[in-house]
Amino acid sequence: QCLLSGSWRSDTGCQMVVSTLGEDSRFSGSYLPGPATGDSEILTLPLEGSQQDAGLVSQPTFSFTVHWGLQETAQRTVFLGQCYVGTKGEEILHVLWLQREATNTPAEDWKATR
C-alpha cells in the first residue's frame, strides 16, 4: 500500500516531504527544488495537496501545489501523479508537473506555462 507520508526525492534531486496526511486524505509539507532549477537561492517551499483514499485503492493518485513565494514572480507548480508499489515492495511515485507564471496581457499567455 502506498502512503505519501515521509520524504521523497526525484531523479533530478528535488525533494518533497509530506509531514501531515489527514484522515480526509489531504496533506501538507515542503518542497525543495533540486539543482535542475539552477537557482541556489531558493529555499524550501510549502506544499498542499490531496491523495485518493489509500484504504480504497492500493496505488492511489495524488496532486499537490507549490507556490514559489515571491509575489512579483507569481509562479505556481501543480504536480499530478500516482504512487505505485514495485515488485520488491518499494513505493514509487510517477509524477507530471505543470508550472504557470502570471502574465500582464492575454497576448503573453503563450509563454506563461511550462
Short mmCIF file of N, CA, C and O in Angstrom, two decimals:
data_model
loop_
_atom_site.label_atom_id
_atom_site.label_comp_id
_atom_site.label_asym_id
_atom_site.label_seq_id
_atom_site.Cartn_x
_atom_site.Cartn_y
_atom_site.Cartn_z
N GLN A 1 0.83 -1.19 0.00
CA GLN A 1 0.00 0.00 0.00
C GLN A 1 0.87 1.24 0.00
O GLN A 1 1.84 1.33 0.73
N CYS A 2 0.54 2.20 -0.82
CA CYS A 2 1.30 3.45 -0.91
C CYS A 2 0.75 4.49 0.05
O CYS A 2 -0.43 4.79 0.05
N LEU A 3 1.64 5.05 0.85
CA LEU A 3 1.32 6.17 1.73
C LEU A 3 2.32 7.28 1.45
O LEU A 3 3.52 7.03 1.45
N LEU A 4 1.83 8.49 1.22
CA LEU A 4 2.71 9.58 0.86
C LEU A 4 3.51 10.15 2.03
O LEU A 4 4.47 10.87 1.82
N SER A 5 3.13 9.85 3.25
CA SER A 5 3.84 10.40 4.40
C SER A 5 5.32 10.06 4.32
O SER A 5 5.69 8.93 4.00
N GLY A 6 6.16 11.04 4.57
CA GLY A 6 7.60 10.80 4.56
C GLY A 6 8.32 11.68 3.57
O GLY A 6 7.81 12.70 3.11
N SER A 7 9.52 11.29 3.24
CA SER A 7 10.40 12.07 2.38
C SER A 7 10.58 11.36 1.03
O SER A 7 10.78 10.15 0.99
N TRP A 8 10.52 12.14 -0.05
CA TRP A 8 10.66 11.61 -1.40
C TRP A 8 11.69 12.44 -2.15
O TRP A 8 11.75 13.65 -2.00
N ARG A 9 12.49 11.80 -3.00
CA ARG A 9 13.48 12.50 -3.81
C ARG A 9 13.30 12.08 -5.27
O ARG A 9 13.16 10.91 -5.58
N SER A 10 13.35 13.09 -6.15
CA SER A 10 13.19 12.81 -7.58
C SER A 10 14.53 12.45 -8.22
O SER A 10 15.59 12.63 -7.62
N ASP A 11 14.46 12.02 -9.47
CA ASP A 11 15.67 11.70 -10.23
C ASP A 11 16.54 12.94 -10.45
O ASP A 11 17.74 12.83 -10.69
N THR A 12 15.93 14.13 -10.40
CA THR A 12 16.67 15.37 -10.62
C THR A 12 17.13 16.03 -9.32
O THR A 12 17.69 17.12 -9.34
N GLY A 13 16.86 15.40 -8.18
CA GLY A 13 17.33 15.93 -6.91
C GLY A 13 16.34 16.78 -6.14
O GLY A 13 16.66 17.29 -5.07
N CYS A 14 15.13 16.96 -6.66
CA CYS A 14 14.10 17.68 -5.91
C CYS A 14 13.65 16.81 -4.74
O CYS A 14 13.68 15.59 -4.83
N GLN A 15 13.23 17.45 -3.67
CA GLN A 15 12.78 16.69 -2.50
C GLN A 15 11.41 17.18 -2.05
O GLN A 15 11.16 18.38 -1.99
N MET A 16 10.53 16.23 -1.76
CA MET A 16 9.21 16.52 -1.22
C MET A 16 9.12 15.81 0.13
O MET A 16 9.48 14.65 0.25
N VAL A 17 8.66 16.55 1.13
CA VAL A 17 8.43 15.96 2.44
C VAL A 17 6.96 16.15 2.78
O VAL A 17 6.47 17.29 2.82
N VAL A 18 6.25 15.05 2.97
CA VAL A 18 4.85 15.11 3.38
C VAL A 18 4.83 14.91 4.89
O VAL A 18 5.09 13.83 5.38
N SER A 19 4.55 16.00 5.60
CA SER A 19 4.62 15.96 7.05
C SER A 19 3.29 15.64 7.71
O SER A 19 3.26 15.11 8.80
N THR A 20 2.20 15.97 7.04
CA THR A 20 0.88 15.74 7.61
C THR A 20 -0.01 15.10 6.56
O THR A 20 -0.16 15.62 5.46
N LEU A 21 -0.58 13.94 6.88
CA LEU A 21 -1.55 13.29 6.00
C LEU A 21 -2.80 13.06 6.83
O LEU A 21 -2.81 12.24 7.73
N GLY A 22 -3.83 13.87 6.55
CA GLY A 22 -5.04 13.83 7.36
C GLY A 22 -5.98 12.69 6.99
O GLY A 22 -5.83 12.04 5.95
N GLU A 23 -6.95 12.47 7.86
CA GLU A 23 -7.96 11.44 7.61
C GLU A 23 -8.78 11.73 6.37
O GLU A 23 -9.35 10.83 5.78
N ASP A 24 -8.84 13.01 5.98
CA ASP A 24 -9.59 13.40 4.78
C ASP A 24 -8.74 13.26 3.51
O ASP A 24 -9.11 13.74 2.45
N SER A 25 -7.56 12.64 3.62
CA SER A 25 -6.62 12.40 2.51
C SER A 25 -5.95 13.67 2.01
O SER A 25 -5.32 13.66 0.96
N ARG A 26 -6.06 14.76 2.75
CA ARG A 26 -5.33 15.98 2.40
C ARG A 26 -3.97 15.94 3.09
O ARG A 26 -3.84 15.34 4.14
N PHE A 27 -2.99 16.57 2.46
CA PHE A 27 -1.67 16.59 3.09
C PHE A 27 -1.00 17.94 2.90
O PHE A 27 -1.38 18.75 2.06
N SER A 28 -0.01 18.17 3.72
CA SER A 28 0.82 19.37 3.61
C SER A 28 2.26 18.94 3.82
O SER A 28 2.53 17.82 4.26
N GLY A 29 3.16 19.84 3.52
CA GLY A 29 4.56 19.51 3.68
C GLY A 29 5.43 20.57 3.06
O GLY A 29 5.06 21.75 3.02
N SER A 30 6.59 20.15 2.55
CA SER A 30 7.52 21.10 1.97
C SER A 30 8.13 20.52 0.70
O SER A 30 8.17 19.31 0.50
N TYR A 31 8.60 21.43 -0.15
CA TYR A 31 9.21 21.06 -1.42
C TYR A 31 10.51 21.83 -1.56
O TYR A 31 10.57 23.05 -1.35
N LEU A 32 11.57 21.12 -1.89
CA LEU A 32 12.88 21.75 -2.10
C LEU A 32 13.32 21.44 -3.53
O LEU A 32 13.58 20.27 -3.86
N PRO A 33 13.37 22.47 -4.39
CA PRO A 33 13.79 22.24 -5.77
C PRO A 33 15.22 21.72 -5.82
O PRO A 33 16.04 22.04 -4.98
N GLY A 34 15.50 20.91 -6.81
CA GLY A 34 16.84 20.34 -6.96
C GLY A 34 17.75 21.22 -7.78
O GLY A 34 17.37 22.32 -8.19
N PRO A 35 18.94 20.74 -8.07
CA PRO A 35 19.92 21.50 -8.83
C PRO A 35 19.46 21.84 -10.25
O PRO A 35 19.97 22.75 -10.86
N ALA A 36 18.45 21.13 -10.74
CA ALA A 36 17.96 21.37 -12.10
C ALA A 36 17.36 22.77 -12.26
O ALA A 36 17.28 23.29 -13.36
N THR A 37 16.94 23.41 -11.15
CA THR A 37 16.37 24.75 -11.25
C THR A 37 17.43 25.80 -11.52
O THR A 37 17.13 26.87 -12.01
N GLY A 38 18.70 25.50 -11.19
CA GLY A 38 19.78 26.44 -11.44
C GLY A 38 19.79 27.63 -10.51
O GLY A 38 20.53 28.57 -10.71
N ASP A 39 18.97 27.63 -9.47
CA ASP A 39 18.88 28.75 -8.55
C ASP A 39 19.27 28.29 -7.15
O ASP A 39 18.51 27.62 -6.48
N SER A 40 20.45 28.66 -6.71
CA SER A 40 20.93 28.21 -5.41
C SER A 40 20.32 29.01 -4.26
O SER A 40 20.51 28.67 -3.11
N GLU A 41 19.56 30.07 -4.58
CA GLU A 41 18.95 30.91 -3.55
C GLU A 41 17.58 30.43 -3.10
O GLU A 41 17.03 30.94 -2.14
N ILE A 42 16.97 29.47 -3.80
CA ILE A 42 15.62 29.03 -3.48
C ILE A 42 15.61 28.24 -2.19
O ILE A 42 16.43 27.34 -1.98
N LEU A 43 14.69 28.57 -1.34
CA LEU A 43 14.53 27.89 -0.06
C LEU A 43 13.43 26.84 -0.16
O LEU A 43 12.74 26.75 -1.16
N THR A 44 13.24 26.11 0.90
CA THR A 44 12.17 25.13 0.97
C THR A 44 10.83 25.85 0.87
O THR A 44 10.61 26.87 1.50
N LEU A 45 9.93 25.30 0.07
CA LEU A 45 8.63 25.92 -0.20
C LEU A 45 7.51 25.06 0.37
O LEU A 45 7.60 23.83 0.35
N PRO A 46 6.43 25.68 0.84
CA PRO A 46 5.31 24.88 1.34
C PRO A 46 4.53 24.23 0.20
O PRO A 46 4.49 24.77 -0.91
N LEU A 47 3.95 23.08 0.48
CA LEU A 47 3.09 22.43 -0.50
C LEU A 47 1.81 21.97 0.19
O LEU A 47 1.79 21.75 1.39
N GLU A 48 0.76 21.87 -0.59
CA GLU A 48 -0.53 21.37 -0.11
C GLU A 48 -1.12 20.50 -1.20
O GLU A 48 -1.00 20.81 -2.39
N GLY A 49 -1.77 19.39 -0.78
CA GLY A 49 -2.37 18.52 -1.77
C GLY A 49 -3.33 17.52 -1.20
O GLY A 49 -3.73 17.61 -0.03
N SER A 50 -3.70 16.57 -2.02
CA SER A 50 -4.60 15.50 -1.58
C SER A 50 -4.29 14.24 -2.38
O SER A 50 -3.71 14.30 -3.46
N GLN A 51 -4.65 13.12 -1.80
CA GLN A 51 -4.46 11.85 -2.49
C GLN A 51 -5.75 11.05 -2.43
O GLN A 51 -6.60 11.29 -1.57
N GLN A 52 -5.88 10.14 -3.34
CA GLN A 52 -7.00 9.21 -3.35
C GLN A 52 -6.93 8.39 -2.07
O GLN A 52 -5.84 8.13 -1.54
N ASP A 53 -8.04 7.98 -1.53
CA ASP A 53 -8.08 7.23 -0.28
C ASP A 53 -7.30 5.93 -0.41
O ASP A 53 -7.70 5.02 -1.13
N ALA A 54 -6.17 5.84 0.30
CA ALA A 54 -5.31 4.66 0.22
C ALA A 54 -5.97 3.43 0.83
O ALA A 54 -5.53 2.31 0.62
N GLY A 55 -7.05 3.63 1.60
CA GLY A 55 -7.79 2.50 2.14
C GLY A 55 -8.67 1.84 1.08
O GLY A 55 -9.06 0.69 1.23
N LEU A 56 -8.97 2.58 0.02
CA LEU A 56 -9.83 2.05 -1.04
C LEU A 56 -9.04 1.48 -2.22
O LEU A 56 -9.50 0.57 -2.89
N VAL A 57 -7.86 2.05 -2.48
CA VAL A 57 -7.01 1.58 -3.58
C VAL A 57 -5.58 1.45 -3.07
O VAL A 57 -5.13 2.24 -2.26
N SER A 58 -4.87 0.48 -3.56
CA SER A 58 -3.51 0.25 -3.06
C SER A 58 -2.47 1.15 -3.73
O SER A 58 -1.38 1.34 -3.20
N GLN A 59 -2.79 1.70 -4.91
CA GLN A 59 -1.85 2.56 -5.64
C GLN A 59 -2.56 3.87 -6.00
O GLN A 59 -2.99 4.06 -7.14
N PRO A 60 -2.70 4.77 -5.02
CA PRO A 60 -3.54 5.95 -5.18
C PRO A 60 -2.94 7.04 -6.07
O PRO A 60 -1.73 7.17 -6.20
N THR A 61 -3.83 7.82 -6.67
CA THR A 61 -3.43 9.03 -7.39
C THR A 61 -3.35 10.16 -6.37
O THR A 61 -3.94 10.09 -5.29
N PHE A 62 -2.63 11.22 -6.72
CA PHE A 62 -2.47 12.36 -5.83
C PHE A 62 -2.16 13.61 -6.64
O PHE A 62 -1.79 13.53 -7.82
N SER A 63 -2.30 14.76 -6.00
CA SER A 63 -1.90 16.03 -6.60
C SER A 63 -1.47 16.98 -5.48
O SER A 63 -1.93 16.86 -4.35
N PHE A 64 -0.57 17.89 -5.82
CA PHE A 64 -0.21 18.93 -4.86
C PHE A 64 0.26 20.17 -5.61
O PHE A 64 0.64 20.11 -6.78
N THR A 65 0.20 21.30 -4.92
CA THR A 65 0.57 22.59 -5.48
C THR A 65 1.70 23.20 -4.67
O THR A 65 1.69 23.14 -3.44
N VAL A 66 2.66 23.79 -5.38
CA VAL A 66 3.75 24.53 -4.75
C VAL A 66 3.65 25.98 -5.24
O VAL A 66 3.58 26.23 -6.44
N HIS A 67 3.61 26.92 -4.29
CA HIS A 67 3.62 28.35 -4.61
C HIS A 67 5.04 28.85 -4.38
O HIS A 67 5.60 28.63 -3.31
N TRP A 68 5.61 29.50 -5.37
CA TRP A 68 7.02 29.88 -5.33
C TRP A 68 7.29 31.11 -4.48
O TRP A 68 8.39 31.64 -4.50
N GLY A 69 6.32 31.56 -3.71
CA GLY A 69 6.56 32.52 -2.64
C GLY A 69 6.60 33.99 -3.00
O GLY A 69 5.91 34.76 -2.38
N LEU A 70 7.39 34.38 -3.93
CA LEU A 70 7.55 35.80 -4.22
C LEU A 70 6.36 36.31 -5.03
O LEU A 70 6.06 35.78 -6.08
N GLN A 71 5.70 37.33 -4.52
CA GLN A 71 4.52 37.86 -5.20
C GLN A 71 4.85 38.40 -6.58
O GLN A 71 4.06 38.31 -7.51
N GLU A 72 6.04 38.97 -6.74
CA GLU A 72 6.39 39.53 -8.05
C GLU A 72 6.58 38.46 -9.12
O GLU A 72 6.43 38.73 -10.30
N THR A 73 6.91 37.23 -8.73
CA THR A 73 7.04 36.17 -9.73
C THR A 73 5.72 35.46 -9.97
O THR A 73 5.48 34.99 -11.06
N ALA A 74 4.88 35.38 -8.96
CA ALA A 74 3.55 34.79 -9.08
C ALA A 74 3.55 33.45 -9.82
O ALA A 74 2.80 33.24 -10.75
N GLN A 75 4.44 32.56 -9.44
CA GLN A 75 4.51 31.25 -10.07
C GLN A 75 3.92 30.17 -9.17
O GLN A 75 4.07 30.23 -7.95
N ARG A 76 3.27 29.21 -9.80
CA ARG A 76 2.77 28.04 -9.11
C ARG A 76 3.09 26.82 -9.97
O ARG A 76 3.09 26.90 -11.18
N THR A 77 3.36 25.72 -9.28
CA THR A 77 3.57 24.46 -9.98
C THR A 77 2.59 23.46 -9.40
O THR A 77 2.45 23.34 -8.19
N VAL A 78 1.93 22.74 -10.30
CA VAL A 78 0.98 21.71 -9.91
C VAL A 78 1.58 20.37 -10.31
O VAL A 78 2.08 20.22 -11.43
N PHE A 79 1.55 19.43 -9.38
CA PHE A 79 2.06 18.09 -9.62
C PHE A 79 0.90 17.12 -9.57
O PHE A 79 0.04 17.23 -8.68
N LEU A 80 0.85 16.17 -10.48
CA LEU A 80 -0.21 15.17 -10.54
C LEU A 80 0.44 13.83 -10.79
O LEU A 80 1.26 13.69 -11.69
N GLY A 81 0.11 12.84 -9.97
CA GLY A 81 0.77 11.56 -10.15
C GLY A 81 0.06 10.40 -9.49
O GLY A 81 -1.08 10.51 -9.04
N GLN A 82 0.78 9.31 -9.44
CA GLN A 82 0.26 8.08 -8.83
C GLN A 82 1.40 7.41 -8.08
O GLN A 82 2.55 7.42 -8.51
N CYS A 83 1.05 6.80 -6.96
CA CYS A 83 2.00 6.05 -6.15
C CYS A 83 1.84 4.57 -6.49
O CYS A 83 0.74 4.04 -6.45
N TYR A 84 2.95 3.93 -6.86
CA TYR A 84 2.93 2.51 -7.21
C TYR A 84 3.74 1.72 -6.19
O TYR A 84 4.69 2.22 -5.60
N VAL A 85 3.37 0.48 -6.02
CA VAL A 85 4.16 -0.44 -5.21
C VAL A 85 4.94 -1.31 -6.19
O VAL A 85 4.36 -1.99 -7.03
N GLY A 86 6.28 -1.26 -6.10
CA GLY A 86 7.14 -2.02 -7.00
C GLY A 86 7.17 -3.49 -6.67
O GLY A 86 6.60 -3.95 -5.67
N THR A 87 7.87 -4.27 -7.48
CA THR A 87 7.93 -5.72 -7.31
C THR A 87 8.64 -6.14 -6.03
O THR A 87 8.43 -7.23 -5.53
N LYS A 88 9.46 -5.25 -5.47
CA LYS A 88 10.15 -5.55 -4.22
C LYS A 88 9.49 -4.87 -3.03
O LYS A 88 10.07 -4.78 -1.95
N GLY A 89 8.28 -4.35 -3.23
CA GLY A 89 7.54 -3.70 -2.15
C GLY A 89 7.86 -2.23 -1.95
O GLY A 89 7.31 -1.59 -1.06
N GLU A 90 8.74 -1.67 -2.77
CA GLU A 90 9.11 -0.27 -2.63
C GLU A 90 8.02 0.64 -3.23
O GLU A 90 7.34 0.27 -4.17
N GLU A 91 7.86 1.82 -2.63
CA GLU A 91 6.90 2.80 -3.12
C GLU A 91 7.59 3.70 -4.15
O GLU A 91 8.70 4.18 -3.93
N ILE A 92 6.93 3.89 -5.28
CA ILE A 92 7.48 4.68 -6.39
C ILE A 92 6.42 5.69 -6.82
O ILE A 92 5.27 5.32 -7.04
N LEU A 93 6.83 6.96 -6.95
CA LEU A 93 5.92 7.99 -7.43
C LEU A 93 6.21 8.28 -8.90
O LEU A 93 7.36 8.47 -9.28
N HIS A 94 5.17 8.31 -9.72
CA HIS A 94 5.28 8.77 -11.11
C HIS A 94 4.47 10.05 -11.18
O HIS A 94 3.27 10.06 -10.87
N VAL A 95 5.14 11.14 -11.58
CA VAL A 95 4.53 12.47 -11.47
C VAL A 95 4.76 13.29 -12.73
O VAL A 95 5.84 13.26 -13.32
N LEU A 96 3.74 14.04 -13.12
CA LEU A 96 3.84 15.07 -14.16
C LEU A 96 3.67 16.41 -13.48
O LEU A 96 2.96 16.52 -12.47
N TRP A 97 4.28 17.45 -14.02
CA TRP A 97 4.11 18.76 -13.43
C TRP A 97 3.83 19.80 -14.51
O TRP A 97 4.17 19.63 -15.68
N LEU A 98 3.20 20.88 -14.06
CA LEU A 98 2.86 22.00 -14.93
C LEU A 98 3.13 23.27 -14.13
O LEU A 98 2.63 23.41 -13.01
N GLN A 99 3.92 24.18 -14.70
CA GLN A 99 4.24 25.42 -14.00
C GLN A 99 3.62 26.58 -14.74
O GLN A 99 3.69 26.67 -15.96
N ARG A 100 3.04 27.49 -13.96
CA ARG A 100 2.37 28.65 -14.55
C ARG A 100 2.92 29.92 -13.91
O ARG A 100 3.08 30.00 -12.71
N GLU A 101 3.21 30.88 -14.76
CA GLU A 101 3.69 32.19 -14.33
C GLU A 101 2.67 33.23 -14.77
O GLU A 101 2.13 33.15 -15.87
N ALA A 102 2.36 34.20 -13.92
CA ALA A 102 1.40 35.25 -14.27
C ALA A 102 1.96 36.11 -15.39
O ALA A 102 3.17 36.35 -15.47
N THR A 103 1.08 36.58 -16.27
CA THR A 103 1.47 37.50 -17.34
C THR A 103 0.63 38.76 -17.23
O THR A 103 -0.40 38.79 -16.55
N ASN A 104 1.05 39.80 -17.93
CA ASN A 104 0.34 41.08 -17.87
C ASN A 104 -0.79 41.21 -18.88
O ASN A 104 -1.70 41.99 -18.67
N THR A 105 -0.70 40.45 -19.98
CA THR A 105 -1.72 40.56 -21.02
C THR A 105 -2.02 39.19 -21.62
O THR A 105 -1.17 38.29 -21.58
N PRO A 106 -3.20 39.02 -22.21
CA PRO A 106 -3.51 37.76 -22.87
C PRO A 106 -2.55 37.44 -24.02
O PRO A 106 -2.30 36.28 -24.32
N ALA A 107 -1.96 38.45 -24.63
CA ALA A 107 -1.01 38.23 -25.71
C ALA A 107 0.24 37.50 -25.23
O ALA A 107 0.91 36.83 -26.00
N GLU A 108 0.56 37.63 -23.94
CA GLU A 108 1.74 36.97 -23.36
C GLU A 108 1.43 35.57 -22.85
O GLU A 108 2.33 34.89 -22.35
N ASP A 109 0.20 35.15 -22.95
CA ASP A 109 -0.23 33.88 -22.40
C ASP A 109 0.58 32.69 -22.92
O ASP A 109 0.87 31.75 -22.18
N TRP A 110 1.01 32.74 -24.17
CA TRP A 110 1.74 31.63 -24.80
C TRP A 110 3.02 31.27 -24.05
O TRP A 110 3.45 30.14 -24.07
N LYS A 111 3.64 32.22 -23.36
CA LYS A 111 4.91 31.94 -22.70
C LYS A 111 4.77 31.67 -21.20
O LYS A 111 5.76 31.49 -20.52
N ALA A 112 3.56 31.60 -20.70
CA ALA A 112 3.34 31.54 -19.27
C ALA A 112 3.33 30.13 -18.68
O ALA A 112 3.46 29.98 -17.48
N THR A 113 3.17 29.12 -19.50
CA THR A 113 3.05 27.75 -18.99
C THR A 113 4.18 26.88 -19.51
O THR A 113 4.49 26.89 -20.69
N ARG A 114 4.77 26.10 -18.58
CA ARG A 114 5.82 25.16 -18.95
C ARG A 114 5.38 23.79 -18.55
O ARG A 114 4.76 23.56 -17.56
#
